[in-house]
Amino acid sequence: MKTMKLDQEWSGYVDSYINGETQLEGVHRMAEMRVEEILKYVEAQSPFYKEHLRNNKACSKNNYRTLKGLPYTTKNDLRTADTEVCCVPFDEIESYYETTGTTGKSTPCPRASIDVQSSGAYVKNAVKEIYQSTFGTMNALTAIMGPSELYAFGDTYGGVCKDLGIPFVRLWPESPRVGLEKAAERINKLGVKSLICSPAVALALSRFYKSIGIDPRDTSVGQILVLGEICTPEMLTNISRIWGVQCTHGLYGSQEAHTVATGCPEGNLHVSETNYIIEILPLDGYAVDDVGELCITMLVPGAKPLIRFRTGDLARLSPSSDCGCGNKSRCIRIFGRINDTVTIGGRQMYPSSIESAVLNAVDSAWGYQVNIKKGNSDTDELEVELVADIGNQSVVLIEEQMTSHFGVPVKLLLQSRLDPRTETGAYVSWKHARIQDWR
Ligand SMILES: [Zn+2]
């Protein structure tokens, strides 16, 4: 009974923000109370947090809003604590997921109905806006191209499509029952209008079509929502060009953190404001442009709220006025994982700035991989492998442009295919997929 009341209260709170009855200032004013509520909740329900926040009394009330004085929660904490972090017995959750386990042991990510509702409301609103902007209707057959096994992705979008009356088909190319060929064939046969997939899958599909003599721009697809790995503005433009479609972000989030932000028709990500306190933690050596580690406190009293969780992702927050779409939530840009940062010529480079530099130099690229090597005089050199149609562009000029961006000599290698691991970005890491460090 108590749970149902809480579910209703939260869904009313989230809806009133999304439909404009509550303003962003109102949500931020509520934050202090929400932080107090969630701290009480996790201390009472989660064996891990009971111990972890033992000295919470030291955190004075004035600090609730800033959370200063509270310990961080790290990925390592979650691996060690396992199910002890959870606040709800598994018989009372809505569904169970796990992290992929590619960066260490998998951790449990149960979701209660309150999690699914409060997170899903943002995804639903974003999808509605984007479909309205691209098609002017929800009647656009959609291929959900991601797993729905231990991962929330397919269920989240399946639920949203159902709620909005968007017809959908589950077509995950990596499923053993589907495969790239069948997925590509079904898109054409069924007249699929919208794809929801990782950037790597969007590129792999376009390469496949090209290999069988079909220009992706001649397919029925008119829109692609990408998610699951970093996606720079240059990559959004690249996919838009290759497919001749509207391409924007689906969402940014994870199994653990749920939907932290959702995409808009202008190609930006907007924070799910009611559900999180966002902190950007400054990092040594990353002194540029207010970029820091994204740290979130989940305010929804669900199955596994996390307090001051260090996501390991580089991010920057900016006001909603940075985007012209009319969404009043702040914009967030993601620059990749901290662990995927690479030092080139003595300079630290974010994953996103490497991707931007490569894609900026050519009109369109079907795939890329960067090899970092030591040159003769012990300086760094890059070999950029590209699957691209460079048309009239000169290789020398492209190399020069990249060289000035990276600050080290760059050699361009045009390829017809790349190492298969460039396909794995969403499942292992961007660095594993895109960078080969030979130093
Ligand atoms: Zn926007």
Coordinates of C-alpha atoms and ligand atoms in Angstrom, one line a residue:
M1 CA 0.0 0.0 0.0
K2 CA 2.8 2.3 1.1
T3 CA 4.7 1.5 -2.1
M4 CA 1.7 2.3 -4.3
K5 CA 1.3 5.7 -2.7
L6 CA 5.0 6.5 -3.2
D7 CA 4.8 5.4 -6.8
Q8 CA 1.8 7.7 -7.4
E9 CA 3.5 10.6 -5.7
W10 CA 6.6 10.2 -7.8
S11 CA 4.9 9.7 -11.0
G12 CA 2.8 12.9 -10.3
Y13 CA 6.0 14.8 -9.5
V14 CA 7.8 13.7 -12.6
D15 CA 4.8 14.3 -14.9
S16 CA 4.2 17.8 -13.5
Y17 CA 7.8 18.7 -14.4
I18 CA 7.7 17.1 -17.8
N19 CA 4.3 18.7 -18.8
G20 CA 5.4 22.1 -17.6
E21 CA 3.4 22.6 -14.4
T22 CA 6.6 22.7 -12.3
Q23 CA 9.6 24.7 -13.4
L24 CA 13.2 23.7 -13.1
E25 CA 13.7 26.1 -10.1
G26 CA 10.9 24.4 -8.4
V27 CA 12.6 21.0 -8.9
H28 CA 15.9 22.4 -7.6
R29 CA 14.2 23.9 -4.6
M30 CA 12.7 20.4 -3.8
A31 CA 16.2 18.9 -4.1
E32 CA 17.1 19.4 -0.4
M33 CA 14.1 17.5 0.8
R34 CA 14.5 14.8 -1.8
V35 CA 18.1 14.2 -0.7
E36 CA 17.1 14.0 2.9
E37 CA 14.4 11.5 1.9
I38 CA 16.6 9.3 -0.2
L39 CA 19.4 9.2 2.5
K40 CA 16.9 8.0 5.1
Y41 CA 15.5 5.5 2.6
V42 CA 18.9 3.9 1.7
E43 CA 20.1 3.9 5.3
A44 CA 17.0 2.0 6.3
Q45 CA 16.7 -0.4 3.3
S46 CA 20.2 -1.1 2.0
P47 CA 22.7 -3.0 4.2
F48 CA 25.6 -1.5 2.2
Y49 CA 24.5 2.1 2.7
K50 CA 23.7 1.6 6.3
E51 CA 27.4 0.9 6.8
H52 CA 28.7 3.2 4.1
L53 CA 26.9 6.2 5.4
R54 CA 27.5 5.4 9.1
N55 CA 29.1 8.8 9.7
N56 CA 26.4 10.6 7.8
K57 CA 25.4 12.5 10.9
A58 CA 28.5 14.5 10.3
C59 CA 26.9 15.9 7.2
S60 CA 25.2 19.0 8.4
K61 CA 21.7 19.8 7.1
N62 CA 23.0 22.9 5.2
N63 CA 25.1 20.5 3.1
Y64 CA 22.2 18.3 1.9
R65 CA 21.9 20.3 -1.3
T66 CA 25.6 20.0 -2.2
L67 CA 26.0 16.5 -0.6
K68 CA 29.4 17.6 0.6
G69 CA 30.8 15.4 3.3
L70 CA 29.1 12.3 2.1
P71 CA 31.3 9.5 0.8
Y72 CA 31.3 8.6 -2.9
T73 CA 30.0 5.3 -4.2
T74 CA 32.4 3.7 -6.7
K75 CA 32.0 0.9 -9.2
N76 CA 34.4 -1.1 -7.0
D77 CA 32.1 -0.6 -4.0
L78 CA 29.2 -1.9 -6.1
R79 CA 31.2 -5.0 -7.1
T80 CA 32.2 -5.8 -3.6
A81 CA 28.8 -5.1 -2.0
D82 CA 26.8 -6.9 -4.8
T83 CA 23.2 -7.4 -3.7
E84 CA 23.8 -5.7 -0.4
V85 CA 23.4 -2.3 -2.1
C86 CA 19.8 -3.1 -3.1
C87 CA 16.9 -1.6 -1.1
V88 CA 14.0 -3.9 -2.2
P89 CA 13.8 -7.8 -2.0
F90 CA 13.9 -9.3 -5.5
D91 CA 10.3 -10.7 -5.1
E92 CA 9.1 -7.1 -5.1
I93 CA 11.0 -5.6 -8.0
E94 CA 9.6 -5.2 -11.5
S95 CA 12.5 -6.6 -13.5
Y96 CA 16.1 -7.7 -13.0
Y97 CA 19.1 -6.6 -15.1
E98 CA 22.9 -6.6 -14.7
T99 CA 25.8 -4.6 -15.9
T100 CA 27.6 -6.2 -18.8
G101 CA 30.6 -7.1 -16.7
T102 CA 33.1 -5.9 -19.4
T103 CA 35.0 -3.7 -17.0
G104 CA 34.8 -6.1 -14.0
K105 CA 32.4 -8.4 -12.3
S106 CA 28.7 -7.9 -13.3
T107 CA 26.6 -6.1 -10.6
P108 CA 22.9 -6.6 -10.0
C109 CA 20.6 -3.8 -11.4
P110 CA 17.1 -4.6 -10.2
R111 CA 14.4 -2.0 -11.1
A112 CA 11.2 -1.4 -9.1
S113 CA 8.1 -0.1 -10.8
I114 CA 8.8 3.3 -9.5
D115 CA 12.2 3.3 -11.3
V116 CA 10.7 2.1 -14.5
Q117 CA 8.0 4.8 -14.4
S118 CA 10.1 7.8 -13.4
S119 CA 12.9 6.9 -15.8
G120 CA 10.5 5.8 -18.6
A121 CA 8.6 9.1 -18.4
Y122 CA 11.6 11.0 -19.7
V123 CA 12.3 8.5 -22.5
K124 CA 8.6 8.6 -23.5
N125 CA 8.5 12.4 -23.7
A126 CA 11.8 12.5 -25.7
V127 CA 10.7 9.8 -28.2
K128 CA 7.3 11.6 -28.6
E129 CA 9.1 15.0 -29.4
I130 CA 11.6 13.4 -31.8
Y131 CA 8.9 11.4 -33.7
Q132 CA 6.7 14.4 -33.9
S133 CA 9.6 16.4 -35.3
T134 CA 10.8 13.8 -37.8
F135 CA 7.5 12.2 -38.9
G136 CA 4.7 14.3 -37.5
T137 CA 3.2 11.0 -36.3
M138 CA 3.8 8.0 -34.1
N139 CA 2.9 5.7 -37.0
A140 CA 6.5 4.9 -38.0
L141 CA 7.6 1.3 -37.8
T142 CA 10.6 1.1 -35.4
A143 CA 13.4 -1.5 -35.1
I144 CA 14.7 -1.8 -31.6
M145 CA 18.2 -3.1 -32.2
G146 CA 19.6 -3.9 -28.9
P147 CA 19.5 -6.7 -26.3
S148 CA 16.5 -7.3 -24.0
E149 CA 18.0 -10.1 -22.0
L150 CA 19.9 -9.0 -18.9
Y151 CA 20.0 -5.4 -20.2
A152 CA 17.2 -2.8 -19.9
F153 CA 17.6 -1.2 -23.3
G154 CA 15.1 -3.3 -25.3
D155 CA 12.5 -3.3 -22.5
T156 CA 12.7 0.4 -22.0
Y157 CA 12.1 1.2 -25.6
G158 CA 9.6 -1.6 -26.1
G159 CA 7.6 -0.1 -23.2
V160 CA 7.8 3.4 -24.5
C161 CA 6.8 2.4 -28.0
K162 CA 3.8 0.4 -26.6
D163 CA 2.8 3.5 -24.5
L164 CA 3.0 5.9 -27.5
G165 CA 1.4 3.5 -30.0
I166 CA 4.6 3.3 -32.0
P167 CA 4.7 -0.1 -33.9
F168 CA 8.0 -1.9 -33.3
V169 CA 10.0 -5.0 -34.2
R170 CA 12.9 -6.3 -32.2
L171 CA 15.8 -6.7 -34.7
W172 CA 19.0 -7.1 -32.8
P173 CA 21.7 -7.9 -35.4
E174 CA 23.9 -9.5 -32.7
S175 CA 21.1 -11.9 -31.6
P176 CA 22.0 -15.5 -32.8
R177 CA 18.5 -15.7 -34.3
V178 CA 18.8 -12.4 -36.3
G179 CA 22.3 -11.5 -37.6
L180 CA 23.2 -8.4 -39.7
E181 CA 22.0 -9.8 -43.0
K182 CA 18.5 -10.7 -41.8
A183 CA 18.2 -7.4 -39.9
A184 CA 19.1 -5.5 -43.1
E185 CA 16.8 -7.6 -45.2
R186 CA 13.8 -7.1 -42.8
I187 CA 14.3 -3.4 -42.6
N188 CA 13.7 -3.2 -46.4
K189 CA 11.0 -5.8 -46.5
L190 CA 9.0 -4.3 -43.7
G191 CA 9.7 -0.7 -44.6
V192 CA 11.2 0.2 -41.2
K193 CA 11.2 4.0 -40.7
S194 CA 13.2 4.4 -37.4
L195 CA 16.2 2.5 -35.9
I196 CA 17.2 2.6 -32.3
C197 CA 20.7 1.3 -32.0
S198 CA 24.4 2.0 -31.1
P199 CA 26.4 4.1 -33.5
A200 CA 28.5 1.0 -34.3
V201 CA 25.4 -0.9 -35.4
A202 CA 24.2 2.0 -37.6
L203 CA 27.6 2.0 -39.3
A204 CA 27.8 -1.8 -39.6
L205 CA 24.4 -1.9 -41.2
S206 CA 25.3 0.9 -43.7
R207 CA 28.5 -1.0 -44.6
F208 CA 26.5 -4.1 -45.2
Y209 CA 24.0 -2.3 -47.5
K210 CA 26.9 -0.8 -49.4
S211 CA 28.5 -4.2 -49.8
I212 CA 25.3 -5.6 -51.5
G213 CA 25.0 -2.5 -53.7
I214 CA 22.3 -0.7 -51.8
D215 CA 22.8 3.0 -50.8
P216 CA 21.5 3.3 -47.2
R217 CA 19.9 6.6 -48.3
D218 CA 17.6 4.6 -50.5
T219 CA 16.2 2.5 -47.7
S220 CA 12.9 3.3 -45.9
V221 CA 14.8 4.5 -42.8
G222 CA 14.2 8.2 -42.0
Q223 CA 15.4 8.5 -38.4
I224 CA 18.1 6.9 -36.2
L225 CA 18.3 7.2 -32.4
V226 CA 21.7 6.2 -31.1
L227 CA 22.8 5.2 -27.7
G228 CA 25.1 2.8 -25.8
E229 CA 28.4 4.3 -26.6
I230 CA 29.8 7.8 -26.9
C231 CA 28.5 9.7 -29.9
T232 CA 30.0 13.1 -30.8
P233 CA 28.1 15.8 -32.7
E234 CA 30.4 14.8 -35.7
M235 CA 29.2 11.2 -35.5
L236 CA 25.6 12.3 -35.4
T237 CA 26.2 14.3 -38.6
N238 CA 28.2 11.4 -40.1
I239 CA 25.4 8.9 -39.6
S240 CA 22.8 11.5 -40.8
R241 CA 24.8 11.9 -44.0
I242 CA 25.4 8.3 -44.7
W243 CA 21.8 7.3 -44.2
G244 CA 20.2 10.6 -45.3
V245 CA 18.2 10.6 -42.1
Q246 CA 17.6 12.6 -38.9
C247 CA 20.0 11.2 -36.4
T248 CA 20.0 12.1 -32.7
H249 CA 20.7 10.7 -29.3
G250 CA 18.2 8.2 -27.8
L251 CA 19.4 8.5 -24.2
Y252 CA 22.4 8.5 -22.0
G253 CA 22.4 6.3 -19.0
S254 CA 23.4 2.8 -17.9
Q255 CA 22.0 -0.3 -16.3
E256 CA 23.0 1.1 -13.0
A257 CA 22.1 4.8 -13.3
H258 CA 19.0 4.4 -15.5
T259 CA 18.1 7.3 -17.9
V260 CA 20.3 10.2 -16.8
A261 CA 19.5 12.2 -19.9
T262 CA 17.5 11.9 -23.1
G263 CA 18.1 13.2 -26.7
C264 CA 16.2 15.9 -28.5
P265 CA 15.6 16.8 -32.2
E266 CA 18.5 19.3 -32.1
G267 CA 21.1 16.6 -31.3
N268 CA 21.6 17.4 -27.6
L269 CA 21.0 15.5 -24.4
H270 CA 18.8 16.9 -21.6
V271 CA 19.1 15.8 -17.9
S272 CA 16.2 13.9 -16.3
E273 CA 16.1 16.7 -13.7
T274 CA 13.6 15.3 -11.1
N275 CA 15.5 12.0 -10.7
Y276 CA 19.1 13.1 -10.0
I277 CA 21.4 15.4 -8.3
I278 CA 24.2 15.9 -10.8
E279 CA 27.8 16.8 -9.7
I280 CA 30.7 17.3 -12.1
L281 CA 33.8 16.5 -10.1
P282 CA 37.0 18.3 -11.3
L283 CA 39.8 16.0 -12.2
D284 CA 43.5 16.7 -12.2
G285 CA 44.9 17.2 -15.6
Y286 CA 41.5 17.8 -17.3
A287 CA 41.5 21.5 -16.8
V288 CA 39.5 22.4 -19.9
D289 CA 36.0 23.7 -20.2
D290 CA 34.4 22.6 -16.9
V291 CA 34.7 19.0 -17.9
G292 CA 34.9 16.6 -15.0
E293 CA 33.7 13.2 -13.8
L294 CA 29.9 12.8 -13.8
C295 CA 28.8 11.9 -10.3
I296 CA 25.1 11.2 -9.7
T297 CA 22.8 10.9 -6.7
M298 CA 19.6 9.0 -7.6
L299 CA 16.6 10.5 -5.9
V300 CA 14.0 8.0 -6.8
P301 CA 13.3 5.6 -3.9
G302 CA 13.5 2.5 -6.0
A303 CA 15.3 -0.9 -6.0
K304 CA 18.8 0.4 -6.0
P305 CA 19.3 4.2 -5.6
L306 CA 23.0 5.2 -5.6
I307 CA 24.4 8.1 -3.6
R308 CA 27.2 10.2 -5.1
F309 CA 27.9 7.4 -7.6
R310 CA 31.1 8.1 -9.6
T311 CA 30.1 7.0 -13.2
G312 CA 33.6 7.1 -14.6
D313 CA 32.3 9.2 -17.5
L314 CA 33.6 12.6 -18.5
A315 CA 30.8 15.2 -18.8
R316 CA 30.0 18.9 -18.9
L317 CA 26.7 20.5 -17.9
S318 CA 25.3 23.6 -19.5
P319 CA 22.1 25.6 -19.3
S320 CA 19.1 24.6 -21.3
S321 CA 19.4 27.8 -23.3
D322 CA 22.4 26.1 -25.1
C323 CA 19.8 24.2 -27.1
G324 CA 17.0 25.7 -29.2
C325 CA 14.5 22.8 -28.8
G326 CA 12.6 24.4 -26.0
N327 CA 13.3 21.6 -23.4
K328 CA 13.9 23.4 -20.1
S329 CA 16.2 20.7 -18.6
R330 CA 19.9 21.4 -18.6
C331 CA 22.1 20.1 -21.4
I332 CA 24.8 17.5 -20.7
R333 CA 27.6 16.5 -23.0
I334 CA 29.5 13.2 -22.6
F335 CA 33.1 13.0 -23.6
G336 CA 33.7 9.3 -23.0
R337 CA 35.1 7.2 -20.1
I338 CA 37.9 8.6 -18.0
N339 CA 39.7 5.2 -18.4
D340 CA 39.5 5.6 -22.2
T341 CA 41.5 8.8 -22.2
V342 CA 44.7 8.6 -24.2
T343 CA 47.9 10.6 -24.1
I344 CA 49.1 11.5 -27.6
G345 CA 52.2 13.7 -28.0
G346 CA 52.2 14.4 -24.3
R347 CA 48.6 15.7 -24.4
Q348 CA 45.6 14.0 -22.8
M349 CA 42.8 13.5 -25.3
Y350 CA 39.2 12.6 -24.5
P351 CA 37.7 9.8 -26.6
S352 CA 35.3 12.3 -28.0
S353 CA 38.0 14.7 -29.2
I354 CA 39.7 11.8 -31.0
E355 CA 36.5 10.9 -32.7
S356 CA 35.7 14.5 -33.6
A357 CA 39.2 15.0 -35.1
V358 CA 38.9 11.9 -37.3
L359 CA 35.3 12.6 -38.5
N360 CA 35.8 16.3 -39.0
A361 CA 38.5 15.6 -41.6
V362 CA 36.2 13.7 -44.0
D363 CA 32.7 14.1 -45.3
S364 CA 31.5 10.7 -44.3
A365 CA 33.1 7.6 -42.6
W366 CA 31.7 4.1 -42.4
G367 CA 34.1 3.2 -39.7
Y368 CA 37.4 4.2 -38.1
Q369 CA 40.3 2.9 -36.0
V370 CA 43.3 4.8 -34.7
N371 CA 46.7 3.2 -34.2
I372 CA 49.2 5.0 -31.9
K373 CA 52.8 4.2 -32.6
K374 CA 56.3 5.4 -31.7
G375 CA 58.1 7.2 -34.5
N376 CA 61.8 7.1 -35.3
S377 CA 62.7 10.0 -33.0
D378 CA 60.7 8.4 -30.1
T379 CA 57.8 10.8 -30.7
D380 CA 54.1 9.6 -31.1
E381 CA 52.7 9.0 -34.6
L382 CA 49.2 8.1 -35.6
E383 CA 47.9 5.9 -38.3
V384 CA 44.2 6.5 -38.9
E385 CA 42.4 3.7 -40.6
L386 CA 39.2 4.8 -42.3
V387 CA 36.5 3.2 -44.3
A388 CA 35.4 6.3 -46.2
D389 CA 34.5 7.6 -49.5
I390 CA 36.7 10.7 -49.7
G391 CA 35.6 11.8 -53.2
N392 CA 37.7 14.7 -54.4
Q393 CA 39.3 15.3 -51.1
S394 CA 43.1 15.0 -51.1
V395 CA 44.7 12.5 -48.7
V396 CA 47.5 14.9 -48.0
L397 CA 45.1 17.6 -47.0
I398 CA 43.2 15.3 -44.7
E399 CA 46.4 14.1 -43.1
E400 CA 47.4 17.8 -42.6
Q401 CA 44.1 18.6 -41.0
M402 CA 44.4 15.7 -38.6
T403 CA 48.0 16.4 -37.8
S404 CA 47.1 20.0 -36.8
H405 CA 44.4 18.6 -34.5
F406 CA 46.4 15.9 -32.9
G407 CA 49.7 17.8 -32.7
V408 CA 51.6 14.7 -34.0
P409 CA 52.2 13.3 -37.5
V410 CA 49.2 11.4 -38.9
K411 CA 49.1 8.9 -41.8
L412 CA 45.8 8.1 -43.3
L413 CA 45.0 4.6 -44.5
L414 CA 41.8 4.1 -46.5
Q415 CA 40.5 0.6 -45.9
S416 CA 37.7 -1.5 -47.2
R417 CA 37.2 -3.1 -43.9
L418 CA 38.4 -2.8 -40.3
D419 CA 39.2 -5.1 -37.4
P420 CA 35.9 -6.7 -36.2
R421 CA 36.5 -5.3 -32.8
T422 CA 35.4 -1.8 -34.0
E423 CA 31.9 -3.3 -33.8
T424 CA 32.2 -3.9 -30.0
G425 CA 32.1 -0.3 -28.7
A426 CA 28.9 -0.6 -26.7
Y427 CA 29.9 -3.9 -25.1
V428 CA 33.5 -3.6 -24.2
S429 CA 34.8 0.0 -24.4
W430 CA 35.3 2.7 -27.0
K431 CA 39.0 2.4 -26.5
H432 CA 39.0 -1.3 -27.1
A433 CA 37.0 -0.8 -30.2
R434 CA 38.7 2.3 -31.7
I435 CA 42.3 2.5 -30.4
Q436 CA 45.3 0.3 -30.9
D437 CA 48.1 1.5 -28.8
W438 CA 51.4 0.0 -30.1
R439 CA 53.7 2.1 -27.9
Ligands
ZN1 ZN 17.3 20.2 -27.0

